[in-house]
Coordinates of C-alpha atoms (C1' of nucleotides) in Angstrom, one line a residue:
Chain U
X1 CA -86.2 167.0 -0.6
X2 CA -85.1 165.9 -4.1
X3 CA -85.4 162.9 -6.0
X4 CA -82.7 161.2 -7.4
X5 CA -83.9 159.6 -10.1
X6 CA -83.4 155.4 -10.7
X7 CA -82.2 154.1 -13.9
X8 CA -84.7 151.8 -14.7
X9 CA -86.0 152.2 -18.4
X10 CA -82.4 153.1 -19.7
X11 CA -84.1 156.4 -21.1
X12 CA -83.4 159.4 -19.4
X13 CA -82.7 162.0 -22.3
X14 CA -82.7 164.9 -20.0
X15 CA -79.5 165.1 -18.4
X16 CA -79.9 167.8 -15.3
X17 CA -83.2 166.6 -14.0
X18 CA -83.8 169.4 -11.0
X19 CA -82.2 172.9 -10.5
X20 CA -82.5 174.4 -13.6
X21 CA -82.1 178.0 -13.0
X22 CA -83.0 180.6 -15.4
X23 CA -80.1 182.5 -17.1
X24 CA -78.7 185.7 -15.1
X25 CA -81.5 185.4 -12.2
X26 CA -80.9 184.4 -8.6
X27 CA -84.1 182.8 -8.4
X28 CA -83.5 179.2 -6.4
X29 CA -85.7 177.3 -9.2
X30 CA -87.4 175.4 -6.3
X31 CA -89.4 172.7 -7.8
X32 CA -92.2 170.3 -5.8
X33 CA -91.5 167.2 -5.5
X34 CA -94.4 166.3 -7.5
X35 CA -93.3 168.0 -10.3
X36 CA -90.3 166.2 -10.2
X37 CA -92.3 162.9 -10.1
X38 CA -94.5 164.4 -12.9
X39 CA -91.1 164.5 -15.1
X40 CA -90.2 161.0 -14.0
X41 CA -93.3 159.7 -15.4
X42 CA -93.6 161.9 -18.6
X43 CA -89.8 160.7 -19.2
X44 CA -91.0 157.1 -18.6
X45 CA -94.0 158.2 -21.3
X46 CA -91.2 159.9 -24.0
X47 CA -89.2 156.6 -23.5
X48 CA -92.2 154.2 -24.5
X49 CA -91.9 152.5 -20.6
X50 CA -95.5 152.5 -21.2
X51 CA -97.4 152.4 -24.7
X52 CA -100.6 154.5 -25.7
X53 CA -103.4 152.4 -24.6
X54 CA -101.5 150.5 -22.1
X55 CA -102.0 150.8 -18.1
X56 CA -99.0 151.9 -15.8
X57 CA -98.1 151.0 -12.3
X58 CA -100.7 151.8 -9.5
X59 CA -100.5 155.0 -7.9
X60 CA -99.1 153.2 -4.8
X61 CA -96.3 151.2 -6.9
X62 CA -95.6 154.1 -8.1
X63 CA -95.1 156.0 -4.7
X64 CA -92.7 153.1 -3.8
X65 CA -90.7 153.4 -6.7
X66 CA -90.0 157.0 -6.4
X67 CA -90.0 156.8 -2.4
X68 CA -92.5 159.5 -1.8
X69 CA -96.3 159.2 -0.4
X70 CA -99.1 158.8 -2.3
X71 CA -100.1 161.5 -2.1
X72 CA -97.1 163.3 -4.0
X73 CA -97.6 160.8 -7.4
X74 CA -101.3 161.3 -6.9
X75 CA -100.9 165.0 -7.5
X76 CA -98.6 164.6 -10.4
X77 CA -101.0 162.0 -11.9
X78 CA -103.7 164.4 -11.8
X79 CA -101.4 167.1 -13.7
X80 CA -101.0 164.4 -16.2
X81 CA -104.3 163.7 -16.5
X82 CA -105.4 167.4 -16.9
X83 CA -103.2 167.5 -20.3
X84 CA -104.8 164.8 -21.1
X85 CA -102.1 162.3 -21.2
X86 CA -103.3 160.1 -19.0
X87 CA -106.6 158.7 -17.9
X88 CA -107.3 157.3 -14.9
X89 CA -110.8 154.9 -14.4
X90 CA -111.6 154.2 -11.0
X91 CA -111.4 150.7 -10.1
X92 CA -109.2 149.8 -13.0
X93 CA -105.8 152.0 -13.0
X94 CA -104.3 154.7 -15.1
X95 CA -103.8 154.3 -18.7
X96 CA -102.2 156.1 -21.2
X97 CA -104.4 158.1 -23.1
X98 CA -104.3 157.0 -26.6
X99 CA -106.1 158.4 -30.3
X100 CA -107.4 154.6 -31.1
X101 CA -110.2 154.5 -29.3
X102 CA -114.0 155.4 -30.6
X103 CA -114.7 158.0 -28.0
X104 CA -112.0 160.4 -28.8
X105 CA -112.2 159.7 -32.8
X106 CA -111.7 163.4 -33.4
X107 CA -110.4 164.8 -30.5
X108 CA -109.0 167.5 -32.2
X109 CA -111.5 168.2 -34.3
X110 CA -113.7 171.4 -33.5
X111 CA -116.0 171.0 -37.1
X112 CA -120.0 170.6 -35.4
X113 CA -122.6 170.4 -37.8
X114 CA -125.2 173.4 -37.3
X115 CA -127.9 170.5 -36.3
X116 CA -127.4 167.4 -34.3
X117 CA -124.7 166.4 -33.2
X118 CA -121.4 165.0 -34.3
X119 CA -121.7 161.3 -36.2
X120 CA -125.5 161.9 -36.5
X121 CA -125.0 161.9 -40.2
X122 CA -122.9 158.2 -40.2
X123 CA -119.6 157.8 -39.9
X124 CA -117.0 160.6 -41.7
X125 CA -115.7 158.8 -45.0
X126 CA -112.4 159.6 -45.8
X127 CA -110.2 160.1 -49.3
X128 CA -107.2 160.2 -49.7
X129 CA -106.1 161.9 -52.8
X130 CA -102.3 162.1 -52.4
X131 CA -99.3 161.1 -50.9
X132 CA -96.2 162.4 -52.2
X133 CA -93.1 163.2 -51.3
X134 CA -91.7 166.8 -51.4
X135 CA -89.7 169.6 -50.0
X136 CA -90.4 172.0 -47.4
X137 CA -90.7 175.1 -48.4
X138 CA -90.0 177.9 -45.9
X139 CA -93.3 178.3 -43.9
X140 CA -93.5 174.6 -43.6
X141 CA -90.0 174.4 -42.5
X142 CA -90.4 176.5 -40.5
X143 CA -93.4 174.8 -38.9
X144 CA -91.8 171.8 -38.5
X145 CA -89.0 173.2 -37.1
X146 CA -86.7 171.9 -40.6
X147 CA -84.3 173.8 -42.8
X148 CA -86.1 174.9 -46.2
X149 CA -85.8 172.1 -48.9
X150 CA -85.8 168.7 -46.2
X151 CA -87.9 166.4 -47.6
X152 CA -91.3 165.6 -46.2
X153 CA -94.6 163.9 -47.0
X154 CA -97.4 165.5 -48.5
X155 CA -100.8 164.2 -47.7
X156 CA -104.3 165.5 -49.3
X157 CA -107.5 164.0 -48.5
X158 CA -111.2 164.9 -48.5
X159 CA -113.6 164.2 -45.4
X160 CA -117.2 163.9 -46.1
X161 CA -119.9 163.8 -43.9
X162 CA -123.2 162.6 -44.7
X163 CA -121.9 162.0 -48.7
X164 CA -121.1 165.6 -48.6
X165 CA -117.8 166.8 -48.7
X166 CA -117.1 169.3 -46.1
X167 CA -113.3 169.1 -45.4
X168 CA -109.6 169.2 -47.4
X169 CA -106.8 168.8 -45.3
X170 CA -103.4 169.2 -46.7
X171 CA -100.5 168.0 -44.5
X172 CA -97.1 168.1 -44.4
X173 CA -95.3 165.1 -42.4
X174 CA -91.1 164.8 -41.8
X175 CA -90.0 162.4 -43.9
X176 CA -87.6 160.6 -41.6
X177 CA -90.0 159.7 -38.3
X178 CA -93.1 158.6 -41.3
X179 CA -90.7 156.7 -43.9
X180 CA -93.0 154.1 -45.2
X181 CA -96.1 156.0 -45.3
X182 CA -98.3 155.7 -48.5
X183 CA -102.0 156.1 -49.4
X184 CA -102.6 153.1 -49.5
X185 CA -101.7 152.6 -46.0
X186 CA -103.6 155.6 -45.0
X187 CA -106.9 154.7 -47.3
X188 CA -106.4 151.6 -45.7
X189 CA -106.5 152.1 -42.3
X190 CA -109.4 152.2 -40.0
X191 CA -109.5 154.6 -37.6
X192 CA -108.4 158.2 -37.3
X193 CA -105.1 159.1 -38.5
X194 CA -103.1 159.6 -35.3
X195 CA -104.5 156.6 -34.4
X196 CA -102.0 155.3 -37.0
X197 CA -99.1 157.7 -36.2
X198 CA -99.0 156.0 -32.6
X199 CA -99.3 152.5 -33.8
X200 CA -97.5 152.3 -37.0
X201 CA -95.0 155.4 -36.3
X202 CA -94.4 155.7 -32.6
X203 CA -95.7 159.1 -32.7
X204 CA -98.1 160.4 -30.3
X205 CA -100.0 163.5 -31.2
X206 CA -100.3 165.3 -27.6
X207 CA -101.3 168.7 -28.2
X208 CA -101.8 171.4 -30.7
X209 CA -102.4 174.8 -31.4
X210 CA -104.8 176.2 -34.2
X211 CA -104.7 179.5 -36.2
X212 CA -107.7 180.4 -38.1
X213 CA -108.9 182.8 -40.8
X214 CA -111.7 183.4 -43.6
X215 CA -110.4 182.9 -46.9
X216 CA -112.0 183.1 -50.4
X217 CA -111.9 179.6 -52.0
X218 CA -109.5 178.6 -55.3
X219 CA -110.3 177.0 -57.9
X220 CA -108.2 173.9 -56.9
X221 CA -111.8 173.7 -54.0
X222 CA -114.5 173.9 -56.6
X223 CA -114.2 170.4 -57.7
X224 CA -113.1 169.2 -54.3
X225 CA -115.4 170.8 -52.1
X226 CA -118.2 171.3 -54.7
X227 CA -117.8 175.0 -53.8
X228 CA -118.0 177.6 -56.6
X229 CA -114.5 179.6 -56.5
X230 CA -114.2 182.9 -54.1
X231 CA -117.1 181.3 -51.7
X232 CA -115.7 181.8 -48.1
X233 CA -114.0 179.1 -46.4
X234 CA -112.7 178.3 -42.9
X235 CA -108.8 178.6 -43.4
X236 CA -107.6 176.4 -39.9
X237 CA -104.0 175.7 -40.0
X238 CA -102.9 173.4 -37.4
X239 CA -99.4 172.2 -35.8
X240 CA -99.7 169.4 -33.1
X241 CA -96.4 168.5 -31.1
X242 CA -95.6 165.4 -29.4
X243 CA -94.6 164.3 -25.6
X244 CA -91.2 165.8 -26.7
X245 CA -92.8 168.8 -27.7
X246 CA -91.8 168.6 -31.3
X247 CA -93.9 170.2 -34.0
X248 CA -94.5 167.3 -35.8
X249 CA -97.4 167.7 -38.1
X250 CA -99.0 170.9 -40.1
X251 CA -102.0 170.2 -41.4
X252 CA -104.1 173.0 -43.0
X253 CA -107.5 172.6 -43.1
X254 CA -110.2 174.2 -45.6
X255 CA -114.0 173.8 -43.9
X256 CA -117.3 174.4 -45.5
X257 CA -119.2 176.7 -43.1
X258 CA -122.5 176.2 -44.3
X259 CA -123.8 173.3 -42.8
X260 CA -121.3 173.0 -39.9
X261 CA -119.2 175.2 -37.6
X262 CA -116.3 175.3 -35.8
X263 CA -116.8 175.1 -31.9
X264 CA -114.9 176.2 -29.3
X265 CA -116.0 176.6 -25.6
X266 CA -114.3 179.4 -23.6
X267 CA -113.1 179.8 -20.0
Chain W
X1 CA -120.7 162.8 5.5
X2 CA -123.4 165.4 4.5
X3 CA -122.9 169.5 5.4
X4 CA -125.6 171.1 6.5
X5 CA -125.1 174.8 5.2
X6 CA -125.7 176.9 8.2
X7 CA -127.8 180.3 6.7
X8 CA -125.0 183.0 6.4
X9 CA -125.8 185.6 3.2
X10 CA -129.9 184.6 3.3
X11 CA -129.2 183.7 0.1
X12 CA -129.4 180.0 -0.8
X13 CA -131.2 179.9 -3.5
X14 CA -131.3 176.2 -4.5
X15 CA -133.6 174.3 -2.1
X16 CA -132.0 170.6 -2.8
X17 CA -128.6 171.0 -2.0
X18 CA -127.8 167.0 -1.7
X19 CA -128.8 164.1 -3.0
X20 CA -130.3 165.0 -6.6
X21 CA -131.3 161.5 -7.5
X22 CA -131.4 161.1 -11.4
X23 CA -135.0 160.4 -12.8
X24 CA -136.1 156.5 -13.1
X25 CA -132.8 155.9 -11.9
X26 CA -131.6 153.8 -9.0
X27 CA -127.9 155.3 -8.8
X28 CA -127.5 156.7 -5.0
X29 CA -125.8 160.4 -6.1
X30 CA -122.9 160.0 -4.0
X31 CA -121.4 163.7 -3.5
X32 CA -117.8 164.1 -2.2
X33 CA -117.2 166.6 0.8
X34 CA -115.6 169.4 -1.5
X35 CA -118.3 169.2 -4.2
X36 CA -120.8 170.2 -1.8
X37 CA -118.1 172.8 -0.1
X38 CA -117.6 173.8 -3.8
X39 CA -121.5 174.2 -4.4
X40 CA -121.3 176.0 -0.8
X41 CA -118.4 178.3 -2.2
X42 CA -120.3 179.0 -5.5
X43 CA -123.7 180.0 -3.8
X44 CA -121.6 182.5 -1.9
X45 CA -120.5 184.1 -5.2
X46 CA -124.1 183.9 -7.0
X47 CA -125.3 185.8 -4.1
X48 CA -122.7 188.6 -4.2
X49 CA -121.3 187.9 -0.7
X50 CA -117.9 188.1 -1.8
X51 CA -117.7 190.8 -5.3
X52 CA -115.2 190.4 -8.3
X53 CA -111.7 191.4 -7.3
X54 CA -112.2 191.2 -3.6
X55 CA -110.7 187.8 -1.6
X56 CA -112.7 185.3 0.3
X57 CA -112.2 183.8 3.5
X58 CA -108.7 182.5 4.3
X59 CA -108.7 178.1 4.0
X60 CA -108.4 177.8 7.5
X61 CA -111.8 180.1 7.9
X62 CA -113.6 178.4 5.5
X63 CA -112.7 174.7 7.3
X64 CA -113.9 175.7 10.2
X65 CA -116.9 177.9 9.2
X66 CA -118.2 174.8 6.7
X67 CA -116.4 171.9 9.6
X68 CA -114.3 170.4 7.5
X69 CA -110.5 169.8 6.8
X70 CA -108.7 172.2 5.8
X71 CA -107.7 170.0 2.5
X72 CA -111.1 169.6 1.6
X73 CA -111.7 173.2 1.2
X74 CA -108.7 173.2 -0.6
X75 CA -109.9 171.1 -3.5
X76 CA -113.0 172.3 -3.7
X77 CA -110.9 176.0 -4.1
X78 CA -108.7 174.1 -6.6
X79 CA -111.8 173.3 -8.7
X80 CA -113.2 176.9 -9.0
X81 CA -109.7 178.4 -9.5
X82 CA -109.6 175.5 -12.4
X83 CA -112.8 177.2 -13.6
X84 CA -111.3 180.8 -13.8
X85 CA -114.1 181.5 -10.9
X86 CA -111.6 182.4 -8.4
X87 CA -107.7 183.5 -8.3
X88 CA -105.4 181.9 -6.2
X89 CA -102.1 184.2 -5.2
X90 CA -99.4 182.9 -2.6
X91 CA -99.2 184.7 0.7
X92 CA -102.3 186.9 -0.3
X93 CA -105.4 184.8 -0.5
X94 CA -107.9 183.8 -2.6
X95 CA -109.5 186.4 -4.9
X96 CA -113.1 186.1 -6.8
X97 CA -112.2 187.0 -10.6
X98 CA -113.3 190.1 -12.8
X99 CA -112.7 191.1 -16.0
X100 CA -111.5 194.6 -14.7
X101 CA -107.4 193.6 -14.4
X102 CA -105.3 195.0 -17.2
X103 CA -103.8 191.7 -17.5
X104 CA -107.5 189.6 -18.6
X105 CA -108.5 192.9 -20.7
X106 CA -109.4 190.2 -23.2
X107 CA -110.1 187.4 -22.1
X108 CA -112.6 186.1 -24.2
X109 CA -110.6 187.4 -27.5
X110 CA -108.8 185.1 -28.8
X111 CA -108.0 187.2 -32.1
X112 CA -104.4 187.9 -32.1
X113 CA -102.1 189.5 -35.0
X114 CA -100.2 187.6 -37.3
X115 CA -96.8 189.0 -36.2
X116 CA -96.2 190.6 -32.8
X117 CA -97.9 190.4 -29.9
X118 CA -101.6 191.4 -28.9
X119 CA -101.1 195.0 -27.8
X120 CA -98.0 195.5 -29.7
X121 CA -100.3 197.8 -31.9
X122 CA -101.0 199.6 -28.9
X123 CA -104.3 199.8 -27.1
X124 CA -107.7 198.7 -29.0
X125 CA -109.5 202.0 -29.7
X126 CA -113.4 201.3 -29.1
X127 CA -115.9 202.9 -31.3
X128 CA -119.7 202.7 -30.1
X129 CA -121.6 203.0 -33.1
X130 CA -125.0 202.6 -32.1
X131 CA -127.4 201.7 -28.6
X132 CA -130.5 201.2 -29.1
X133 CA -133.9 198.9 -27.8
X134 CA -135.6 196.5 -29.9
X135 CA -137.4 193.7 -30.3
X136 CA -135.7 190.1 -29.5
X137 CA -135.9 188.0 -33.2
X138 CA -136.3 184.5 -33.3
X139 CA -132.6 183.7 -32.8
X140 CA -131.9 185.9 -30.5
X141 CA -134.4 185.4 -28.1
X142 CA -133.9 181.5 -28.2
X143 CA -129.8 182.3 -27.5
X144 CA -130.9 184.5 -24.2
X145 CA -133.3 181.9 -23.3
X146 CA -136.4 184.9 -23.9
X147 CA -139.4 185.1 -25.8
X148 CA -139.5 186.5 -29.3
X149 CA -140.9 190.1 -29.0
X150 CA -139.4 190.6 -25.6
X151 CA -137.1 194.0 -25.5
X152 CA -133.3 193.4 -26.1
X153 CA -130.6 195.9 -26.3
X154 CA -129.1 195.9 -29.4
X155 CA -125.4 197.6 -29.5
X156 CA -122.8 197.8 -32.5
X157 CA -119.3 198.9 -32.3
X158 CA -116.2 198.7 -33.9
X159 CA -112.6 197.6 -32.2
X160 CA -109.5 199.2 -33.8
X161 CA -106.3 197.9 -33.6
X162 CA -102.8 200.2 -34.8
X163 CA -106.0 202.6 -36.3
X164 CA -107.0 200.0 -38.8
X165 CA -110.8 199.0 -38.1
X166 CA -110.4 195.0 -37.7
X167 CA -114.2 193.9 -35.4
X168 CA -117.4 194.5 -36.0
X169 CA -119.8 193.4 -33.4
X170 CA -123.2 193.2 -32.7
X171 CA -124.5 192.6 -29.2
X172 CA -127.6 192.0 -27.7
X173 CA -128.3 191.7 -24.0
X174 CA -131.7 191.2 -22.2
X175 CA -133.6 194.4 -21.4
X176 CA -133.9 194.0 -17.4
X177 CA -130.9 193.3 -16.0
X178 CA -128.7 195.9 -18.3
X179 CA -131.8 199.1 -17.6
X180 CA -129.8 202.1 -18.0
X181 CA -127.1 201.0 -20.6
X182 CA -126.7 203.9 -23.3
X183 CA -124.3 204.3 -26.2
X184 CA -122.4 207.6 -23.8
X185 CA -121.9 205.3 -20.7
X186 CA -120.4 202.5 -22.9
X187 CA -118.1 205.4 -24.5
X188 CA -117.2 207.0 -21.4
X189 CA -116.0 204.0 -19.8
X190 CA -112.3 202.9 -19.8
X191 CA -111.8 199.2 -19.8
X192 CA -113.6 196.3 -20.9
X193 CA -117.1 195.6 -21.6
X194 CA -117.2 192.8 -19.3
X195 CA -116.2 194.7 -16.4
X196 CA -118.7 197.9 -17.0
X197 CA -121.1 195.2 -16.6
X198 CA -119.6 194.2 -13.7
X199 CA -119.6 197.1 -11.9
X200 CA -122.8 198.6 -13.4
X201 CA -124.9 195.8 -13.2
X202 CA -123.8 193.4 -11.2
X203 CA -123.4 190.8 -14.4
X204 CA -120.3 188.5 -14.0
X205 CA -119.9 186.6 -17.0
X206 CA -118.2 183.5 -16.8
X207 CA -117.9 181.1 -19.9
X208 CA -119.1 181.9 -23.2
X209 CA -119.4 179.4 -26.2
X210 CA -118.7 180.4 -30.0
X211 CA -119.4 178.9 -33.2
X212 CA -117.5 180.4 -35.8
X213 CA -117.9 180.6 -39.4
X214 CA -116.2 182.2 -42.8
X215 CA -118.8 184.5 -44.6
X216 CA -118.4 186.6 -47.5
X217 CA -119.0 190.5 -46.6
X218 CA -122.3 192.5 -46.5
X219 CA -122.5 195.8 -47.9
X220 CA -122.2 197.3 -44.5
X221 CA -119.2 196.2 -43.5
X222 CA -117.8 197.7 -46.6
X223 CA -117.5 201.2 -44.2
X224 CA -117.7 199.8 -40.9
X225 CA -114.2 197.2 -41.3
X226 CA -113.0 199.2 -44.8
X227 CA -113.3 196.1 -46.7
X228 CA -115.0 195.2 -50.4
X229 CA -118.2 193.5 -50.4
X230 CA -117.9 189.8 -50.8
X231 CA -114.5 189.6 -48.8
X232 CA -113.9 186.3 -46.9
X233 CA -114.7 187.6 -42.9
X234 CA -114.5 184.9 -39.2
X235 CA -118.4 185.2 -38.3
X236 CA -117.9 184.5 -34.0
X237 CA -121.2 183.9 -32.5
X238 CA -120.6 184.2 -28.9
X239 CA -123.0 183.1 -26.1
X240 CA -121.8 184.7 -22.6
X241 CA -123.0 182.8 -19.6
X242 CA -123.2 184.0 -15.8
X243 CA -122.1 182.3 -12.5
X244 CA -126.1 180.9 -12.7
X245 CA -125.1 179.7 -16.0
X246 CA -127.7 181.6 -17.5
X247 CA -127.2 183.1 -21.5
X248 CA -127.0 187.1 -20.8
X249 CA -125.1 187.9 -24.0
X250 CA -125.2 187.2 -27.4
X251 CA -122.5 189.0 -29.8
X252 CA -121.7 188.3 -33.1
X253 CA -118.7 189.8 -34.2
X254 CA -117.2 189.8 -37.6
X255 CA -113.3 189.6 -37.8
X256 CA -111.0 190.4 -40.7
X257 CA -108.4 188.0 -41.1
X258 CA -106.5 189.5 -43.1
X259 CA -103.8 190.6 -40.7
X260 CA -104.9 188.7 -37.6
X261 CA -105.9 185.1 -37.1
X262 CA -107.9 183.4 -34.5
X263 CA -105.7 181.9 -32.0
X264 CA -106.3 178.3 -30.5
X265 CA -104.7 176.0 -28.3
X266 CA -106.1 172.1 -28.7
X267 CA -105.0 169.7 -25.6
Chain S
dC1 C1' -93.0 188.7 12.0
dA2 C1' -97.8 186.7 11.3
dG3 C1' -100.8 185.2 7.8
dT4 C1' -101.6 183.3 3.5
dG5 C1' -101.5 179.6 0.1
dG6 C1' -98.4 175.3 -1.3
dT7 C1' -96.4 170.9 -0.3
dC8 C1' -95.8 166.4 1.9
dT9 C1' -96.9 162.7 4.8
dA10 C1' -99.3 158.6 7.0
dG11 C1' -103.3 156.5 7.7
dA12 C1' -108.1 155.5 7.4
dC13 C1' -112.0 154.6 4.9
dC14 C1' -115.1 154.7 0.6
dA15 C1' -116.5 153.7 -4.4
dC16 C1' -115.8 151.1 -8.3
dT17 C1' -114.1 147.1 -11.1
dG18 C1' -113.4 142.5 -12.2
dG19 C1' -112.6 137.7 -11.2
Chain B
dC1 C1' -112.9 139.3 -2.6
dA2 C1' -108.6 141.9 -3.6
dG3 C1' -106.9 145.7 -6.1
dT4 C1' -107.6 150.2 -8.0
dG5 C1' -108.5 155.1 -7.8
dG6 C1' -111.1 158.7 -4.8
dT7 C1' -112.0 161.1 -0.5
dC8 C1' -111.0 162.9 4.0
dT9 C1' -108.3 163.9 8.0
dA10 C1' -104.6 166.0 11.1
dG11 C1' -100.4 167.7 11.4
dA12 C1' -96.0 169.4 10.0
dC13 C1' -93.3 172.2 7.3
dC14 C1' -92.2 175.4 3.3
dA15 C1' -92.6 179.6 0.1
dC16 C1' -94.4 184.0 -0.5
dT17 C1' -96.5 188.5 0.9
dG18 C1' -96.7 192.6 3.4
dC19 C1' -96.3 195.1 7.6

DNA sequence: CAGTGGTCTAGACCACTGG
DNA sequence: CAGTGGTCTAGACCACTGC
């Protein structure tokens, strides 16, 4: 059984929905319906049916929208909800999961310090130090998936934690989807910095992946880290893509290892 | 509905099985169905009845042998495949996970070369440098949950990849459960580490945590990884834990970063 | 072909939330 | 109390594997 899809939001970017069968293979590309109400509701996310934050229809709405059981969006939702793109409360409904909320303030932050835990020390103060525009050169073209030379935004800033500064994050934004952005919109802003993209940008920071090495400082860290120069720092250079699966942010990172480290819990 | 667990495999080692009521706390400890079947399913592995690499009981089998549906089974399945504890494969059955499958050869390394892919290089060559007993320090014996004193053993070796020296590691692992490890049975065997101790000694590990860090070099890594003292090197404390959950392992390796990175994916 | 896991349904009931 | 997500069942059928 397959679904055929109803126009409702006016949104449906992908054109062939089901069947899509891989180049010179005679594989029948049979796909669940579930996965094929997962799409409908992840194209319903793309299309902004439903905002980060904001509830969507009950699992049984939803079943009589698409004309299948329960069951079948239940099992989609639960996908969802593993990638962390929805979040379902018991009692209340499914909501989409959003970076503006005080639980996940640094969801995709990894930094621990070496004793107690995270926010132990107060709140992480933030400091901006630029915002410019420039162009890409070719690794962060490439990153971002533009041609060398596009413009994009250039953002520096400082995290401390506990007055000590621990963190410099440069990162490199497309110009086009973040026109308007200053520092003194991002100094001004409460709240972690996705938190922002979503609201003030439409652009929702879904996933990312994370490539890390041991570098010797630079000078350029001394006075910004209050690290003397060759002193080994945590080099973690991040791109994180949206619903579309865009690379739409590289942001590399240069953490002080001495009081903190970098987490990660393996399966 | 509670299960009463008839007494297959002699071996249920937990006493309460339902109904762990928090301290000073009034909240009733509801369980679903499949988290018992699932606790059911996991005291079966924790007492060897089913070994790494062999399949368990078909779904149909284990819904009538525990007297349930066969879609509660299911989920509770779906959870410990979710947890890399067990391997699902269409048409064959359900398997109990090892580390001895060429395909998971590394499944805890998450080290990866900056162009290609991991193997590309060819096989890791594996150089034992040392096996030896000692005494558990401070650190060590708090990571393996032992006292300080107790007898460890401590073993160093070296991973190569394309011939260049890139991981240094130091492991340490609790005297009783690894009697008989020596530096020549670690050399002679082909495959991972993780799987000797399968095999050998009946050790599954099953998560690990790391903390990672950037340190400059010590003098004797200047041989061991070919590098000048002082260069920036990934410090990866790894704690290995067991289907009991238990800390057998602790390893800290030391990674050059100079031509590989340490791979990450954030959802 | 039989046996396995994978999907889908319909319906009942339970646990949790908020008015 | 109604509405939500969460659990459980029984049964049907499908896709994949190996003999």
């Amino acid at each position: 059984m397959q679904i055929t899809p109803e126009p409702i939001a006016g949104s449906d970017t992908e054109s062939g929905e089901l069947s899509v069968v891989p180049a010179a293979s005679m594989a029948p590309a049979f796909s669940p319906l579930y996965q094929q109400i997962k799409r409908l509701i992840l194209n319903s996310l793309r299309a902004g049916e439903w905002k980060p934050g904001e509830g969507i229809p009950s699992e049984m709405d939803l079943a009589t929208r698409y004309r299948v059981s329960q069951g079948t969006v239940r099992k989609a939702i639960d996908e969802l909800a593993a990638e962390n793109l929805l979040l379902r409360r018991q009692g209340k409904g499914t909501f989409v999961t959003t970076h503006a909320e005080q639980q996940v303030q640094f969801r995709f932050l990894k930094l621990e310090p070496d004793s107690g835990t995270r926010g132990s020390s107060g709140p992480a103060h933030r400091n901006i130090i630029e915002c410019r525009r420039a162009r890409a050169s070719m690794d962060v073209a490439k990153a971002l998936g533009l041609r060398t030379g596009e413009t994009v935004l250039q953002v520096r800033r400082v995290l401390s934690f506990g007055g000590t500064p621990i963190i410099l994050e440069d990162i490199w934004l497309p110009a086009v989807p973040f026109r308007g952005l200053t520092a003194e919109r991002l100094a001004n802003y409460q709240g972690p910095m996705y938190a922002l993209f979503e609201t003030e940008f439409n652009v929702r920071m879904v996933r990312a992946e994370e490539k890390i090495r041991a570098i010797p400082s630079l000078k350029m860290h001394e006075s910004l880290l209050n690290v003397k120069q060759g002193t080994a720092l945590l080099s973690v250079e991040r791109v994180a893509y949206t619903y579309r699966d865009e690379p739409m942010e590289l942001r590399k990172g240069y953490y002080r290892t001495d009081t903190h480290h970098y987490h990660n819990a393996l399966n």
